[in-house]
PDB file of C-alpha atoms in Angstrom:
ATOM      1  CA  GLN A   1      19.411  12.749 -18.050  1.00  0.00           C
ATOM      2  CA  VAL A   2      16.873  15.505 -16.926  1.00  0.00           C
ATOM      3  CA  GLN A   3      18.087  19.048 -16.465  1.00  0.00           C
ATOM      4  CA  LEU A   4      16.659  22.298 -15.861  1.00  0.00           C
ATOM      5  CA  VAL A   5      18.777  25.593 -15.683  1.00  0.00           C
ATOM      6  CA  GLU A   6      17.479  28.906 -14.516  1.00  0.00           C
ATOM      7  CA  SER A   7      18.605  31.691 -15.830  1.00  0.00           C
ATOM      8  CA  GLY A   8      17.531  35.499 -15.548  1.00  0.00           C
ATOM      9  CA  GLY A   9      17.979  36.468 -11.958  1.00  0.00           C
ATOM     10  CA  GLY A  10      19.718  39.372 -11.244  1.00  0.00           C
ATOM     11  CA  LEU A  11      19.454  43.254  -8.772  1.00  0.00           C
ATOM     12  CA  VAL A  12      16.596  45.094  -9.101  1.00  0.00           C
ATOM     13  CA  GLN A  13      15.198  47.703  -7.097  1.00  0.00           C
ATOM     14  CA  PRO A  14      11.263  46.998  -6.150  1.00  0.00           C
ATOM     15  CA  GLY A  15       8.723  47.853  -7.474  1.00  0.00           C
ATOM     16  CA  GLY A  16      10.817  46.415 -10.568  1.00  0.00           C
ATOM     17  CA  SER A  17      10.176  43.677 -12.830  1.00  0.00           C
ATOM     18  CA  LEU A  18      12.442  40.681 -13.472  1.00  0.00           C
ATOM     19  CA  LYS A  19      11.108  37.263 -16.236  1.00  0.00           C
ATOM     20  CA  LEU A  20      12.854  33.931 -15.489  1.00  0.00           C
ATOM     21  CA  SER A  21      13.438  31.287 -18.017  1.00  0.00           C
ATOM     22  CA  CYS A  22      14.326  27.481 -17.266  1.00  0.00           C
ATOM     23  CA  ALA A  23      15.234  25.289 -19.612  1.00  0.00           C
ATOM     24  CA  VAL A  24      14.548  21.844 -19.565  1.00  0.00           C
ATOM     25  CA  SER A  25      15.917  18.922 -20.898  1.00  0.00           C
ATOM     26  CA  GLY A  26      15.218  15.073 -21.229  1.00  0.00           C
ATOM     27  CA  ILE A  27      11.518  14.315 -19.957  1.00  0.00           C
ATOM     28  CA  PRO A  28       8.139  14.969 -21.995  1.00  0.00           C
ATOM     29  CA  PHE A  29       7.855  18.516 -21.148  1.00  0.00           C
ATOM     30  CA  SER A  30       4.770  19.098 -22.522  1.00  0.00           C
ATOM     31  CA  PHE A  31       3.353  16.547 -20.048  1.00  0.00           C
ATOM     32  CA  GLU A  32       4.406  18.291 -17.557  1.00  0.00           C
ATOM     33  CA  HIS A  33       3.358  19.771 -14.681  1.00  0.00           C
ATOM     34  CA  MET A  34       5.745  22.735 -14.249  1.00  0.00           C
ATOM     35  CA  SER A  35       6.179  25.207 -10.762  1.00  0.00           C
ATOM     36  CA  TRP A  36       8.396  27.607  -9.875  1.00  0.00           C
ATOM     37  CA  TYR A  37       9.714  27.765  -5.792  1.00  0.00           C
ATOM     38  CA  HIS A  38      11.792  29.387  -4.132  1.00  0.00           C
ATOM     39  CA  GLN A  39      13.766  30.017  -1.211  1.00  0.00           C
ATOM     40  CA  ALA A  40      14.515  33.322   0.671  1.00  0.00           C
ATOM     41  CA  PRO A  41      18.179  32.800   3.112  1.00  0.00           C
ATOM     42  CA  GLY A  42      17.980  30.852   6.263  1.00  0.00           C
ATOM     43  CA  GLU A  43      14.493  29.194   4.808  1.00  0.00           C
ATOM     44  CA  GLN A  44      13.310  26.705   3.306  1.00  0.00           C
ATOM     45  CA  ARG A  45      12.421  26.036  -0.287  1.00  0.00           C
ATOM     46  CA  LYS A  46       8.854  27.240  -1.049  1.00  0.00           C
ATOM     47  CA  TRP A  47       5.819  26.549  -4.001  1.00  0.00           C
ATOM     48  CA  VAL A  48       5.552  29.715  -5.367  1.00  0.00           C
ATOM     49  CA  ALA A  49       3.669  28.794  -8.608  1.00  0.00           C
ATOM     50  CA  SER A  50       2.285  25.868 -10.709  1.00  0.00           C
ATOM     51  CA  ILE A  51       1.248  25.522 -14.289  1.00  0.00           C
ATOM     52  CA  ASP A  52      -0.789  22.754 -16.099  1.00  0.00           C
ATOM     53  CA  THR A  53      -0.089  21.037 -19.538  1.00  0.00           C
ATOM     54  CA  THR A  54      -1.484  22.649 -21.890  1.00  0.00           C
ATOM     55  CA  GLY A  55      -4.804  21.541 -23.145  1.00  0.00           C
ATOM     56  CA  ILE A  56      -5.870  21.091 -27.101  1.00  0.00           C
ATOM     57  CA  ARG A  57      -8.187  24.259 -26.478  1.00  0.00           C
ATOM     58  CA  SER A  58      -7.275  25.981 -24.164  1.00  0.00           C
ATOM     59  CA  PRO A  59      -3.742  26.768 -21.504  1.00  0.00           C
ATOM     60  CA  GLY A  60      -2.237  25.054 -18.904  1.00  0.00           C
ATOM     61  CA  SER A  61      -4.304  26.114 -16.323  1.00  0.00           C
ATOM     62  CA  THR A  62      -1.672  27.929 -12.856  1.00  0.00           C
ATOM     63  CA  SER A  63      -2.280  28.104  -9.146  1.00  0.00           C
ATOM     64  CA  TYR A  64      -0.307  31.341  -7.040  1.00  0.00           C
ATOM     65  CA  ALA A  65       1.164  31.489  -3.314  1.00  0.00           C
ATOM     66  CA  ASN A  66      -0.753  34.157  -2.241  1.00  0.00           C
ATOM     67  CA  SER A  67       2.653  36.055  -1.699  1.00  0.00           C
ATOM     68  CA  VAL A  68       2.625  36.780  -5.391  1.00  0.00           C
ATOM     69  CA  LYS A  69      -0.756  36.242  -7.022  1.00  0.00           C
ATOM     70  CA  GLY A  70      -1.815  39.738  -9.179  1.00  0.00           C
ATOM     71  CA  ARG A  71       1.912  40.293  -9.553  1.00  0.00           C
ATOM     72  CA  PHE A  72       4.244  36.880 -11.037  1.00  0.00           C
ATOM     73  CA  THR A  73       2.912  35.144 -14.264  1.00  0.00           C
ATOM     74  CA  ILE A  74       3.411  32.091 -14.977  1.00  0.00           C
ATOM     75  CA  SER A  75       3.477  30.420 -18.547  1.00  0.00           C
ATOM     76  CA  ARG A  76       5.336  27.801 -20.599  1.00  0.00           C
ATOM     77  CA  ASN A  77       6.259  27.052 -24.097  1.00  0.00           C
ATOM     78  CA  ASP A  78       6.105  23.776 -24.572  1.00  0.00           C
ATOM     79  CA  VAL A  79       8.211  23.937 -28.302  1.00  0.00           C
ATOM     80  CA  ARG A  80      10.836  24.935 -26.945  1.00  0.00           C
ATOM     81  CA  GLY A  81      10.967  22.942 -23.862  1.00  0.00           C
ATOM     82  CA  ILE A  82      10.654  26.519 -21.505  1.00  0.00           C
ATOM     83  CA  LEU A  83       9.066  27.566 -17.885  1.00  0.00           C
ATOM     84  CA  PHE A  84       8.887  31.104 -17.197  1.00  0.00           C
ATOM     85  CA  LEU A  85       7.565  33.404 -14.789  1.00  0.00           C
ATOM     86  CA  GLN A  86       7.382  37.022 -14.916  1.00  0.00           C
ATOM     87  CA  MET A  87       7.543  38.730 -11.951  1.00  0.00           C
ATOM     88  CA  ASP A  88       5.685  42.533 -11.670  1.00  0.00           C
ATOM     89  CA  ASN A  89       6.422  44.323  -8.624  1.00  0.00           C
ATOM     90  CA  LEU A  90       8.837  43.137  -7.238  1.00  0.00           C
ATOM     91  CA  ARG A  91       9.302  43.381  -3.388  1.00  0.00           C
ATOM     92  CA  PRO A  92      12.360  42.770  -0.908  1.00  0.00           C
ATOM     93  CA  GLU A  93      10.974  39.249   0.547  1.00  0.00           C
ATOM     94  CA  ASP A  94      11.055  37.915  -3.245  1.00  0.00           C
ATOM     95  CA  SER A  95      14.796  38.028  -2.645  1.00  0.00           C
ATOM     96  CA  GLY A  96      16.574  34.798  -2.808  1.00  0.00           C
ATOM     97  CA  VAL A  97      17.119  31.599  -5.818  1.00  0.00           C
ATOM     98  CA  TYR A  98      14.620  30.472  -7.270  1.00  0.00           C
ATOM     99  CA  TYR A  99      13.518  27.388  -8.721  1.00  0.00           C
ATOM    100  CA  CYS A 100      11.964  25.212 -11.438  1.00  0.00           C
ATOM    101  CA  LYS A 101      10.719  21.482 -10.924  1.00  0.00           C
ATOM    102  CA  ALA A 102       8.286  19.258 -12.538  1.00  0.00           C
ATOM    103  CA  ARG A 103       6.300  17.096 -10.226  1.00  0.00           C
ATOM    104  CA  ASN A 104       6.786  14.093 -11.339  1.00  0.00           C
ATOM    105  CA  TYR A 105      11.016  14.549 -11.219  1.00  0.00           C
ATOM    106  CA  ASP A 106      12.918  14.650  -8.206  1.00  0.00           C
ATOM    107  CA  HIS A 107      15.901  16.372  -9.700  1.00  0.00           C
ATOM    108  CA  TRP A 108      16.284  20.210  -9.308  1.00  0.00           C
ATOM    109  CA  GLY A 109      18.382  22.848 -11.030  1.00  0.00           C
ATOM    110  CA  GLN A 110      21.281  25.221 -10.096  1.00  0.00           C
ATOM    111  CA  GLY A 111      18.539  27.624  -9.526  1.00  0.00           C
ATOM    112  CA  THR A 112      18.273  31.777 -10.410  1.00  0.00           C
ATOM    113  CA  PRO A 113      19.733  34.163  -8.006  1.00  0.00           C
ATOM    114  CA  VAL A 114      17.573  37.179  -6.935  1.00  0.00           C
ATOM    115  CA  THR A 115      17.687  39.924  -5.434  1.00  0.00           C
ATOM    116  CA  VAL A 116      15.416  43.302  -4.986  1.00  0.00           C
ATOM    117  CA  ALA A 117      16.760  45.892  -3.007  1.00  0.00           C
ATOM    118  CA  ALA A 118      17.110  49.686  -3.290  1.00  0.00           C
TER     119      ALA A 118
END
């Protein structure tokens, strides 16, 4: 059974930081390309960041939406099966629910809510 459990969201002031986690089970995590998505209130879910599988000599390559480039960092722990999203210099427009997803599986977790407000 595929399970994705996001956590780490909360209320933070503009300019603050949060680190999101996504615990993944039921799939071969270390072989999966993983992504984070963001759904702002009243809007469609949008892609935020992705990380490829870890190579023998190098970490998985990463890519980011322009809106978060330089502020967010995606990473993974293949031993524990956890995906991370370090979010720095947060802005009010970053508010919403964040979800993780494996490219080859059509499953979503419940998401973790983030609110950036003074």
